[in-house]
CSV table of C-alpha atoms and ligand atoms in Angstrom, one decimal:
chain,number,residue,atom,x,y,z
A,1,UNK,CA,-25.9,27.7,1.0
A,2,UNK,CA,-22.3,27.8,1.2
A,3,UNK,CA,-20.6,23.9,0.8
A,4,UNK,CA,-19.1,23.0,4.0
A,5,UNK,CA,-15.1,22.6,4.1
A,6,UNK,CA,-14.6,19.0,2.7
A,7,UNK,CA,-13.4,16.3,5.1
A,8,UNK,CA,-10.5,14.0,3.9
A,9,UNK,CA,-11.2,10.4,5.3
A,10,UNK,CA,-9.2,8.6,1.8
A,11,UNK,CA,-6.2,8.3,3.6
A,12,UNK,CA,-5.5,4.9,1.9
A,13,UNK,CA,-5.8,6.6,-1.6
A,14,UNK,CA,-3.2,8.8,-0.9
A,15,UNK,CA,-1.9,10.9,2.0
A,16,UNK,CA,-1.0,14.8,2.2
A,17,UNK,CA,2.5,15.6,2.0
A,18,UNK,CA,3.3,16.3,5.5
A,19,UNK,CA,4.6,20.2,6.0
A,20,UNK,CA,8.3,19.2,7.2
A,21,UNK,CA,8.3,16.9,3.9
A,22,UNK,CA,7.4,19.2,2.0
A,23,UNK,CA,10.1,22.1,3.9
A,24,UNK,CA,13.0,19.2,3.1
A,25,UNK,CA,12.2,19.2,-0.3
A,26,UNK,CA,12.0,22.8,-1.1
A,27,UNK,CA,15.6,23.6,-1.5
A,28,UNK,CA,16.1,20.8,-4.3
A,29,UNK,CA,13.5,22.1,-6.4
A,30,UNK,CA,14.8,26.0,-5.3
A,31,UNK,CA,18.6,26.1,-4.3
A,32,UNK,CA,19.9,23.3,-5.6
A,33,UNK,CA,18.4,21.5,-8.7
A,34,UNK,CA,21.8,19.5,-10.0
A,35,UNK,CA,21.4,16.3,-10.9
A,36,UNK,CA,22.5,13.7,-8.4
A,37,UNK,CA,24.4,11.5,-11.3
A,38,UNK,CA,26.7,14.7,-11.9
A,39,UNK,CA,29.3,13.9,-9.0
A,40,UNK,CA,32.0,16.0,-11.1
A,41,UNK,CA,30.9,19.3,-9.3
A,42,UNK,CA,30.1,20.7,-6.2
A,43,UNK,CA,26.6,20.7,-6.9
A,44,UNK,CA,26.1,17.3,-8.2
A,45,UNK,CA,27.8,16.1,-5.5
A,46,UNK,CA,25.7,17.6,-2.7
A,47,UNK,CA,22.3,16.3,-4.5
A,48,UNK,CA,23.8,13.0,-4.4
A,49,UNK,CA,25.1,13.2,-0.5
A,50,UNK,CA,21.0,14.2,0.7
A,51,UNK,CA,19.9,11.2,-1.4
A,52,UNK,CA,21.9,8.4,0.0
A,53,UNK,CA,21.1,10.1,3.0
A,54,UNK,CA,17.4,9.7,2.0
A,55,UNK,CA,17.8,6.5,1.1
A,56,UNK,CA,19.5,5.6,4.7
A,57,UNK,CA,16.3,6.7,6.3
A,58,UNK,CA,14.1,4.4,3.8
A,59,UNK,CA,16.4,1.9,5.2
A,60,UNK,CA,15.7,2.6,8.3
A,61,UNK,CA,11.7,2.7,8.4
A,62,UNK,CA,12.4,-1.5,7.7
A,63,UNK,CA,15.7,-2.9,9.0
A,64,UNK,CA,17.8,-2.6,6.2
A,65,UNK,CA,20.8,-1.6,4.8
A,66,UNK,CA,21.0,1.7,2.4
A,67,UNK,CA,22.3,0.1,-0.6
A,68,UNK,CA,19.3,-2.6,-0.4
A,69,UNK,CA,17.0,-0.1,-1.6
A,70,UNK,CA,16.5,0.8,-5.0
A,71,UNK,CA,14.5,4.2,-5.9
A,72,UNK,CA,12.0,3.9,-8.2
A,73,UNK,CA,8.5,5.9,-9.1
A,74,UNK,CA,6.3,4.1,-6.8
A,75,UNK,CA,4.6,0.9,-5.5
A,76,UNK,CA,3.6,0.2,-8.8
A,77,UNK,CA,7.3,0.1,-10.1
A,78,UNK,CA,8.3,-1.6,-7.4
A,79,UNK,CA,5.7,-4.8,-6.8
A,80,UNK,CA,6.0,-4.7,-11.3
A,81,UNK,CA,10.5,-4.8,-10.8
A,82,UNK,CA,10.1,-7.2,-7.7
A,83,UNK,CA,8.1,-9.6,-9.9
A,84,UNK,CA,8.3,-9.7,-12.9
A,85,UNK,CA,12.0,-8.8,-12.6
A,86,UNK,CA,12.6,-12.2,-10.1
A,87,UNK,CA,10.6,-14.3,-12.3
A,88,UNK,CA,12.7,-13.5,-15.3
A,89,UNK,CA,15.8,-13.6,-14.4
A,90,UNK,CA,15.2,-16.9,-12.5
A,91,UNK,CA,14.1,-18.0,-16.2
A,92,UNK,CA,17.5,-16.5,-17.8
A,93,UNK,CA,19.4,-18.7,-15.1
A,94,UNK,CA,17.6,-21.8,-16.1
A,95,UNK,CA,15.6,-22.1,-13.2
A,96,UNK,CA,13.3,-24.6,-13.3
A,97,UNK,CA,10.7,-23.3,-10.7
A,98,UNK,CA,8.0,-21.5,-12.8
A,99,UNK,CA,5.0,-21.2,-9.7
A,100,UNK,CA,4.1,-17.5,-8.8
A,101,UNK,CA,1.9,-17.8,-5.9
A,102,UNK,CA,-0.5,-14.3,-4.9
A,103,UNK,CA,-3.4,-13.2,-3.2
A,104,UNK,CA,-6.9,-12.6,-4.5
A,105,UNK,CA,-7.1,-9.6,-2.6
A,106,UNK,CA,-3.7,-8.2,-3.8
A,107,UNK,CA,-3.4,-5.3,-5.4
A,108,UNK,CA,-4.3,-4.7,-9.0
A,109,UNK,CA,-0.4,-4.1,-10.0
A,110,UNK,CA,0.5,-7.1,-8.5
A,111,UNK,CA,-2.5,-9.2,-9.7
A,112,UNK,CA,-1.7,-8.3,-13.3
A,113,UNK,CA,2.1,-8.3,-13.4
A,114,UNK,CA,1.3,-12.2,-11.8
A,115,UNK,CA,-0.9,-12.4,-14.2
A,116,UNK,CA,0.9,-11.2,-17.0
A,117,UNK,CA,4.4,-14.2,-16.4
A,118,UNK,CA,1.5,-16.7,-17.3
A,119,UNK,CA,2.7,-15.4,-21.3
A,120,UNK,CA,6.0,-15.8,-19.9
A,121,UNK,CA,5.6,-19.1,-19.2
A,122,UNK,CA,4.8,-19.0,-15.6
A,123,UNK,CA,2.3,-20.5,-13.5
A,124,UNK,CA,0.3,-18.1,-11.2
A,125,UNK,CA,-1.4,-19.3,-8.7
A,126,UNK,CA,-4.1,-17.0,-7.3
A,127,UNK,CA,-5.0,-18.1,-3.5
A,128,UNK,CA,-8.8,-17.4,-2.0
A,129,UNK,CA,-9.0,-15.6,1.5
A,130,UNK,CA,-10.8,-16.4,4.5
A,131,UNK,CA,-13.7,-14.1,4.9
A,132,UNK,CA,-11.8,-12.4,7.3
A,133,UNK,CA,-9.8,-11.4,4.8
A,134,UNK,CA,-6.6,-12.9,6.0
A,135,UNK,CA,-4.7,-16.0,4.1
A,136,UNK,CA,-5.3,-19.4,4.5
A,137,UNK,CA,-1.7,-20.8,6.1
A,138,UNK,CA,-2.7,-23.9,5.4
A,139,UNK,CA,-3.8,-23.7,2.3
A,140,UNK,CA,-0.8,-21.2,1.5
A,141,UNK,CA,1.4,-24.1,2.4
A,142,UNK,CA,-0.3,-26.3,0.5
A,143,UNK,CA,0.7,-24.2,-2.9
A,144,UNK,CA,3.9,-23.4,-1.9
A,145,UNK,CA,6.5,-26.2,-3.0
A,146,UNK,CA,9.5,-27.1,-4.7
A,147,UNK,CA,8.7,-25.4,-7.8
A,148,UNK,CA,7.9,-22.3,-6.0
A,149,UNK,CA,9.9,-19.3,-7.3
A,150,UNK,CA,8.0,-17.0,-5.7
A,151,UNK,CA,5.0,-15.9,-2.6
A,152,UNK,CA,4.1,-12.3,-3.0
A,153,UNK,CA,1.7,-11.2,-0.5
A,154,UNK,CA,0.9,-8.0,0.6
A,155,UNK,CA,1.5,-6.4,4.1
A,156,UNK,CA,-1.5,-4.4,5.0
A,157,UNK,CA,-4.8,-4.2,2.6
A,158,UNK,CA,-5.5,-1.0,0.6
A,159,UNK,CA,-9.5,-1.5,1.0
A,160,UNK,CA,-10.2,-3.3,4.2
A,161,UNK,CA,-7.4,-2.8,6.4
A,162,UNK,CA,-6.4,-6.6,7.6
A,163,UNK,CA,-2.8,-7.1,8.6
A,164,UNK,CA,-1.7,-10.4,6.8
A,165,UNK,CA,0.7,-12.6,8.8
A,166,UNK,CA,3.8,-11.8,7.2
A,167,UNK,CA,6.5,-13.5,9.9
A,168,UNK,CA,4.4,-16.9,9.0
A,169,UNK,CA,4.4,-16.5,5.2
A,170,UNK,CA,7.7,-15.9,5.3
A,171,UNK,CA,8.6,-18.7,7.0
A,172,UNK,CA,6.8,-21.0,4.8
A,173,UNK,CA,8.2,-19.3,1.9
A,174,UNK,CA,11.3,-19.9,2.8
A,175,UNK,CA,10.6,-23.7,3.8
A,176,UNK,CA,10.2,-24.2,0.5
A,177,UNK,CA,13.2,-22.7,-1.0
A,178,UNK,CA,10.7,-19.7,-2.5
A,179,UNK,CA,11.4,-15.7,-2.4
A,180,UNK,CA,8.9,-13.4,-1.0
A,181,UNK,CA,7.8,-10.2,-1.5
A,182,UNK,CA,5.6,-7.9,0.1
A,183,UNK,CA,3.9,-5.1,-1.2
A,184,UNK,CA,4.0,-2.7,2.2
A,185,UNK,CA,2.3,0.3,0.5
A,186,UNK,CA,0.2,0.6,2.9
A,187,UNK,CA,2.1,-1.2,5.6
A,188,UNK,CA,5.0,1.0,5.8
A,189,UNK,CA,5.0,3.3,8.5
A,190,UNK,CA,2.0,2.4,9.5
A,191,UNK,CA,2.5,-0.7,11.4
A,192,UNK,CA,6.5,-2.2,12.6
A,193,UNK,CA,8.1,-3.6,9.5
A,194,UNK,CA,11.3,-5.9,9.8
A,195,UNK,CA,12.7,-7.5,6.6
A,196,UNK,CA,15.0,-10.1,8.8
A,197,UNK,CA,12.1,-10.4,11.1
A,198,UNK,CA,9.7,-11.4,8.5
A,199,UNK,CA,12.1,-13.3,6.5
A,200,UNK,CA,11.1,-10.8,3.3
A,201,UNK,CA,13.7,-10.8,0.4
A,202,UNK,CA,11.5,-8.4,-1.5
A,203,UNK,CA,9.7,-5.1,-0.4
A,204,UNK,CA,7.7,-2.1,-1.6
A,205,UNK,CA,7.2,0.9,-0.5
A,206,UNK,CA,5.5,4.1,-2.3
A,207,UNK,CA,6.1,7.6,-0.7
A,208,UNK,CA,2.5,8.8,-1.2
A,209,UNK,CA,0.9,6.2,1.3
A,210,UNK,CA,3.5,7.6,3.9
A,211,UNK,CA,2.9,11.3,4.2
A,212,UNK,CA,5.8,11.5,1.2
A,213,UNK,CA,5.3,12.9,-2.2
A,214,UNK,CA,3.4,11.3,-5.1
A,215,UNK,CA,6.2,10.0,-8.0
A,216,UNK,CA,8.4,7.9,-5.6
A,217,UNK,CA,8.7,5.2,-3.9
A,218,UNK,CA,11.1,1.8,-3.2
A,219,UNK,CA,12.0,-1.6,-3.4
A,220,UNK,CA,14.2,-3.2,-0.8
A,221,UNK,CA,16.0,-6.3,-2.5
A,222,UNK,CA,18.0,-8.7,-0.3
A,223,UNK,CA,21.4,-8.6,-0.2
A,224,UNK,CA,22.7,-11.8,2.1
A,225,UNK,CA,21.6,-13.8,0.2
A,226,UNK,CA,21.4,-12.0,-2.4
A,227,UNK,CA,18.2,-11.7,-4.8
A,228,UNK,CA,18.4,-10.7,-8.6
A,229,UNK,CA,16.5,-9.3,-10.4
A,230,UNK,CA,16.1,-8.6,-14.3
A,231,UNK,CA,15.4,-4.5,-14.7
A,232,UNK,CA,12.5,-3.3,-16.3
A,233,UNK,CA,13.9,-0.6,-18.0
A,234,UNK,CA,17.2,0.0,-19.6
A,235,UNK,CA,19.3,2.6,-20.1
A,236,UNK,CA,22.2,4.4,-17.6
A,237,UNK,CA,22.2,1.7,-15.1
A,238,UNK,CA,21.5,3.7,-12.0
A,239,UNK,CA,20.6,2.0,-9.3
A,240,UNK,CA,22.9,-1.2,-9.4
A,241,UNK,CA,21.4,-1.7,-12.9
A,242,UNK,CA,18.5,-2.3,-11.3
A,243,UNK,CA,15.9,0.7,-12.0
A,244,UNK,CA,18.1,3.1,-14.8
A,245,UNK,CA,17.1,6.9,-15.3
A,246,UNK,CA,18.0,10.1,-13.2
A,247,UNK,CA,17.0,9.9,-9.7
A,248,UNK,CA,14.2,12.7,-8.7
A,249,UNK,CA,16.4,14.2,-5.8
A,250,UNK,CA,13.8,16.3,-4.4
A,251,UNK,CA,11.2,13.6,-4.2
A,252,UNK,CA,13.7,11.4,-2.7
A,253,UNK,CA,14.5,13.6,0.1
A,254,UNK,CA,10.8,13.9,0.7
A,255,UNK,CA,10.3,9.8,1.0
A,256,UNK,CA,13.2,9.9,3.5
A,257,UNK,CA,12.3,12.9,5.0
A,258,UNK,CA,8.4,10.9,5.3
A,259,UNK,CA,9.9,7.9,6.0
A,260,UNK,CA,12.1,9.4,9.0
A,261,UNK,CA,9.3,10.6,10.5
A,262,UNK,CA,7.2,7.7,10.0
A,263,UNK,CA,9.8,5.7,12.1
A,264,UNK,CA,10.2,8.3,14.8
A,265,UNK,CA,6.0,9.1,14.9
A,266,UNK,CA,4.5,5.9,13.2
A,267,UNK,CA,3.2,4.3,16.3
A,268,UNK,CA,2.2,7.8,18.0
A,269,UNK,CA,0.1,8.4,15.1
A,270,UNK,CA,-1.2,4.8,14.9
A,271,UNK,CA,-2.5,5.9,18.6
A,272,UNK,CA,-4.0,8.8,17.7
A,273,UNK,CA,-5.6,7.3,14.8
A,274,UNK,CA,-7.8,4.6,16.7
A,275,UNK,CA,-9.0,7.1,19.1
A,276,UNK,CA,-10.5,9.1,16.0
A,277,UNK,CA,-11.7,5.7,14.3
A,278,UNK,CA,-13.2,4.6,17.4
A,279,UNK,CA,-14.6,7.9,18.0
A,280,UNK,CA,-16.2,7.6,14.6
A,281,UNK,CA,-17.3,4.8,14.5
A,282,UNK,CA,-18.6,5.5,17.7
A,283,UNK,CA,-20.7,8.2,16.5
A,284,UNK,CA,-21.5,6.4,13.6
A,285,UNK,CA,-23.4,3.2,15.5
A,286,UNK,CA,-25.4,5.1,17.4
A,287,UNK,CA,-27.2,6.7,14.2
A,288,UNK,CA,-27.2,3.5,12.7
A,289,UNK,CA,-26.5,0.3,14.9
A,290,UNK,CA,-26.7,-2.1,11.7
A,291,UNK,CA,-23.7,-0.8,10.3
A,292,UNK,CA,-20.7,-3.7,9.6
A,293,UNK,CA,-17.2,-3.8,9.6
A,294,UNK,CA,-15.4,-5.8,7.2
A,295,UNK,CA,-12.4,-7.2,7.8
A,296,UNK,CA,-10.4,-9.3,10.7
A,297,UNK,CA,-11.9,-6.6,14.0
A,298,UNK,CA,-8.6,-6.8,15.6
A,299,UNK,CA,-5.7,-7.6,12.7
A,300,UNK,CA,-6.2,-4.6,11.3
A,301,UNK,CA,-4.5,-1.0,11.1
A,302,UNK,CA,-5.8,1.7,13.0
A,303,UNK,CA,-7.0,4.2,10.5
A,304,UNK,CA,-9.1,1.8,8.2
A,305,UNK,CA,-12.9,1.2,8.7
A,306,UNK,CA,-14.5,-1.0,5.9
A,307,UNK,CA,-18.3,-0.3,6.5
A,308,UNK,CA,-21.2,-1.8,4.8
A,309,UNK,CA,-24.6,-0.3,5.3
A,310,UNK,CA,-28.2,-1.7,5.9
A,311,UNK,CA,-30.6,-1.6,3.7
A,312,UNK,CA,-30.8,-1.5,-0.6
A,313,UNK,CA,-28.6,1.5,-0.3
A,314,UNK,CA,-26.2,2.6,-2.7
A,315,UNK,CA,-23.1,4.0,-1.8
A,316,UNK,CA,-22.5,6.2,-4.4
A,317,UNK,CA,-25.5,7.6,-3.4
A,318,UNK,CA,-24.2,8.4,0.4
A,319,UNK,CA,-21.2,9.7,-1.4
A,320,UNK,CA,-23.3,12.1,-3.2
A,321,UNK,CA,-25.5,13.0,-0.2
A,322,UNK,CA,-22.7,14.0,1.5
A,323,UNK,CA,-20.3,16.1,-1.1
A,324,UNK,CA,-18.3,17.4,1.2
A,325,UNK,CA,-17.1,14.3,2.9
A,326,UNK,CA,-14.1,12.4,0.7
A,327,UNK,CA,-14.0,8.9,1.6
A,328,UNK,CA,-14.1,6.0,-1.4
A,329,UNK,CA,-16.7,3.1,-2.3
A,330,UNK,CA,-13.7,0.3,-2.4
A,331,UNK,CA,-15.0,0.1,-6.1
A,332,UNK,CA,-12.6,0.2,-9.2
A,333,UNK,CA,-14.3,2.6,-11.7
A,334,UNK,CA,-13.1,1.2,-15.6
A,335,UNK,CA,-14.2,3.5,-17.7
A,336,UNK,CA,-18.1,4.4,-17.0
A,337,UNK,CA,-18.6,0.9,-15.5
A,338,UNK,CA,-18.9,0.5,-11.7
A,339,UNK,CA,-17.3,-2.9,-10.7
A,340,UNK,CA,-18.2,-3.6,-7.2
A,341,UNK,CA,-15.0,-4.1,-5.2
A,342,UNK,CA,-13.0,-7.6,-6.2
A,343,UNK,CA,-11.9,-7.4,-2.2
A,344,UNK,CA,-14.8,-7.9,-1.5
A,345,UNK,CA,-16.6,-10.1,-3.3
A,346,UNK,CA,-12.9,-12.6,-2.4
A,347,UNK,CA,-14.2,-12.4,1.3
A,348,UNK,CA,-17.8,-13.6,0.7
A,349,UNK,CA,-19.3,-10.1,0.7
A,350,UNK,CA,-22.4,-10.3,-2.1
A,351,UNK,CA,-22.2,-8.1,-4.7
A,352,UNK,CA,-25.5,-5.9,-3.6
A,353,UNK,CA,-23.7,-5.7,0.1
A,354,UNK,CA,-20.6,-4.6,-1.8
A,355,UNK,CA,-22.3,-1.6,-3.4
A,356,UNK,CA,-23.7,-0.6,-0.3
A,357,UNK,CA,-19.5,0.1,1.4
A,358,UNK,CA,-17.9,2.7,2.0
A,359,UNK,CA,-14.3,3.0,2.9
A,360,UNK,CA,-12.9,5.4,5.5
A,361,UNK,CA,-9.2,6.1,6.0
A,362,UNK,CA,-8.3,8.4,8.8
A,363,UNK,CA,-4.9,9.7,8.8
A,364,UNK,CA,-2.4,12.0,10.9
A,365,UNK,CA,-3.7,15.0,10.1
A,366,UNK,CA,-7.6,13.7,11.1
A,367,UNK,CA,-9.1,15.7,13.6
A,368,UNK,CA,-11.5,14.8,16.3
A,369,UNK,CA,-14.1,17.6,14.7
A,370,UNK,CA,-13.8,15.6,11.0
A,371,UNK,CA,-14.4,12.5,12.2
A,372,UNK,CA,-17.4,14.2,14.2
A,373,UNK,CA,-18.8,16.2,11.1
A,374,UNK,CA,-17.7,12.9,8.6
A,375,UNK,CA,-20.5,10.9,11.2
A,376,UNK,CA,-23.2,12.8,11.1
A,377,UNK,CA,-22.7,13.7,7.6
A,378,UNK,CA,-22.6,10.2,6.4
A,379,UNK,CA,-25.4,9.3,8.9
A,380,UNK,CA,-27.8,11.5,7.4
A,381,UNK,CA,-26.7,10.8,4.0
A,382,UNK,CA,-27.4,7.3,4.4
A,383,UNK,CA,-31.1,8.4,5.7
A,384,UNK,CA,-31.5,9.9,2.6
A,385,UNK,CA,-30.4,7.6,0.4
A,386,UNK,CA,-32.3,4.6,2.0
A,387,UNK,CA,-35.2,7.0,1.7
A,388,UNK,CA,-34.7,8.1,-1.8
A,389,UNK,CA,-34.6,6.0,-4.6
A,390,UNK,CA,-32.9,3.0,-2.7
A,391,UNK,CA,-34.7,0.0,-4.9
A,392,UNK,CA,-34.6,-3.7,-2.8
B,401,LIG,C1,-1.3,2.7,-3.5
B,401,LIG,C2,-0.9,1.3,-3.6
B,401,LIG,C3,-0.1,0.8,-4.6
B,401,LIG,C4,0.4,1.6,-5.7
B,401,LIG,O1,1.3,2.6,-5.2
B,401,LIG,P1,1.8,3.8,-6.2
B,401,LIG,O2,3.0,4.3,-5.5
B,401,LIG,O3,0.6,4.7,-6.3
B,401,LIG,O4,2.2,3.2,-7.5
B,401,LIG,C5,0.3,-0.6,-4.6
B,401,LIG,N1,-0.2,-1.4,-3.6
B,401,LIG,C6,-1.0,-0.9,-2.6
B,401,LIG,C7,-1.4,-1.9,-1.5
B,401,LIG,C8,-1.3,0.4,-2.5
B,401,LIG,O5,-2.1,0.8,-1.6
């Protein structure tokens, strides 16, 4: 039997390139490859004009200014720079605040560069989330004093969805004397971002989360007042010193390219993307009513569906019952060992619950006939898997 066309519901993993991101990127790989440093010629010149116009749009997508965003490779760079790079050059100035103050359900990247100013001689402090998955404001204010250098918290979560409440961690940030940062991988053009509005002096962004290409992404660093930072890197000292080596021109057209269309279609395509998860999920309950959504119901964005299923049921197993079907377990795989998801465990979830989720993450190009076929797929898959070597 022939496999069945695979279905691609891991829109939080990574997005496609959207087709007019990837038609504005084509002549600076083709036409005109000059580096956007080499401002002595014609060439150079015109590489560098499409990326601070790229970089306008970046802007854009969050209520800055162009030259508050600095280019780097991704969210990765950016939440390591944002960190690491305010904690140490706090330290250079003599600063006596030494408190980092994070998430349990952050990202790993910003978990361990947290982690890693402890050697630095730091203090992180990792806060618990409800079982909603949202912080605790009260017990976020509770962390967050004086010696407070810094709140980094995420925007929107890469495995269940929740929206934290940014404006209000901002604010209490900022009562204290503190920076924040976000990491908006996810977050960007998906929901309204507004760095004044949410009081953020530190912001990531990574293309591939936004329809953009892989490779690229941003940090948006305050200027009034303005934040410094200690680089990771040295060398040239592009980027206001900030992030050195020689921009990718034609990735960088393609995150403002994604990120202009994000701004112009991001709440169109939040529209559309509920219908679909509805739809799904729709389709989904009525094969099996038991299955559970994790994750604040309503402070969430529209293409994420956390699901745990009934019974001693692995979901590696659904996974494999259902090839065709591309949708994650929300578990970090080091090396051969499967490590049921840290997310979830932080909200309460047991570890044998844990196992038994699946992620979903329907995107822009998501069609009413995936989400139909990714239903009953997964439905029967379950079936089988509850029927076939599931152990209590
Ligand atoms: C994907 C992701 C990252 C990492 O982004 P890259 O651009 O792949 O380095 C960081 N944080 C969150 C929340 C993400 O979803």
């Amino acid at each position: 039997m022939r496999p069945n066309r695979p279905i691609y519901l891991d829109n939080h993993a990574t997005t496609p390139v959207d087709p007019r991101v990837l038609a504005a990127m084509r002549p600076w790989w083709e036409e005109n490859f000059a580096n956007p440093h080499s401002v002595e010629h014609v060439l150079g010149r015109a590489a560098e004009a499409a990326v601070e116009q790229a970089r306008e749009a970046v802007a854009e997508l969050i209520g800055a200014e162009a030259r508050e965003i600095i280019l780097t490779s991704g969210a990765t760079e950016s939440n390591n720079l944002a960190i690491k790079g305010a904690a140490r050059f706090a330290a250079q100035q003599g600063e006596p605040r030494r408190r980092v103050v994070t998430l349990a359900t952050e990202h790993k990247c910003v978990l361990e560069s947290v982690g890693d100013l402890a050697a630095e001689g730091f203090e992180p402090v990792v806060l618990p989330v409800r079982a909603d998955g949202l912080v605790d404001l009260d017990r976020l204010r509770a962390a967050v004093d004086d010696r407070t250098l810094l709140v980094t918290i995420m925007a929107v979560n890469n495995e269940i969805g929740v929206i934290q409440p940014l404006a209000e961690i901002g604010e209490i940030a900022k009562a204290a004397g503190a920076l924040f940062h976000t990491d908006a991988a996810q977050g960007s053009g998906r929901i309204p971002l507004d760095v004044a509005a949410l009081r953020a002096d530190l912001l990531s962004i990574s293309g591939h989360k936004i329809y953009g290409p892989k490779g690229i992404g941003a940090l948006y660093v305050r200027r009034r007042p303005r934040v410094r930072l200690a680089p990771l890197f040295s060398g040239g000292g592009q980027e206001r010193g900030l992030r050195s080596g020689t921009l990718p021109a034609p990735l960088i057209v393609g995150l403002g390219e994604a990120a202009r269309l994000a701004a112009i279609e991001g709440a169109l395509d939040a529209g559309r993307i509920a219908g679909q998860r509805d739809r799904f999920l729709a389709a989904l309950r009525a094969e099996i009513p038991e299955v559970r959504l994790n994750g604040d119901p309503e402070r969430r964005v529209a293409g994420n569906l956390n699901l745990t299923f009934p019974g001693a049921v692995d979901a590696q197993a659904i996974m494999a019952a259902a090839p065709e079907i591309c949708v994650s377990t929300g578990s970090a795989c080091s090396s051969a060992e499967v490590e049921p998801s840290y997310v979830l465990q932080a909200l309460g979830i047991s570890e044998r619950e844990a196992r038994a989720t699946l992620r979903i993450g329907i995107g822009r190009f998501t069609s009413p006939a995936d989400v139909d076929q990714a239903a009953a797929s997964l439905a029967a898959a379950w079936r089988h898997a509850i029927g076939s070597g599931a152990r209590p």
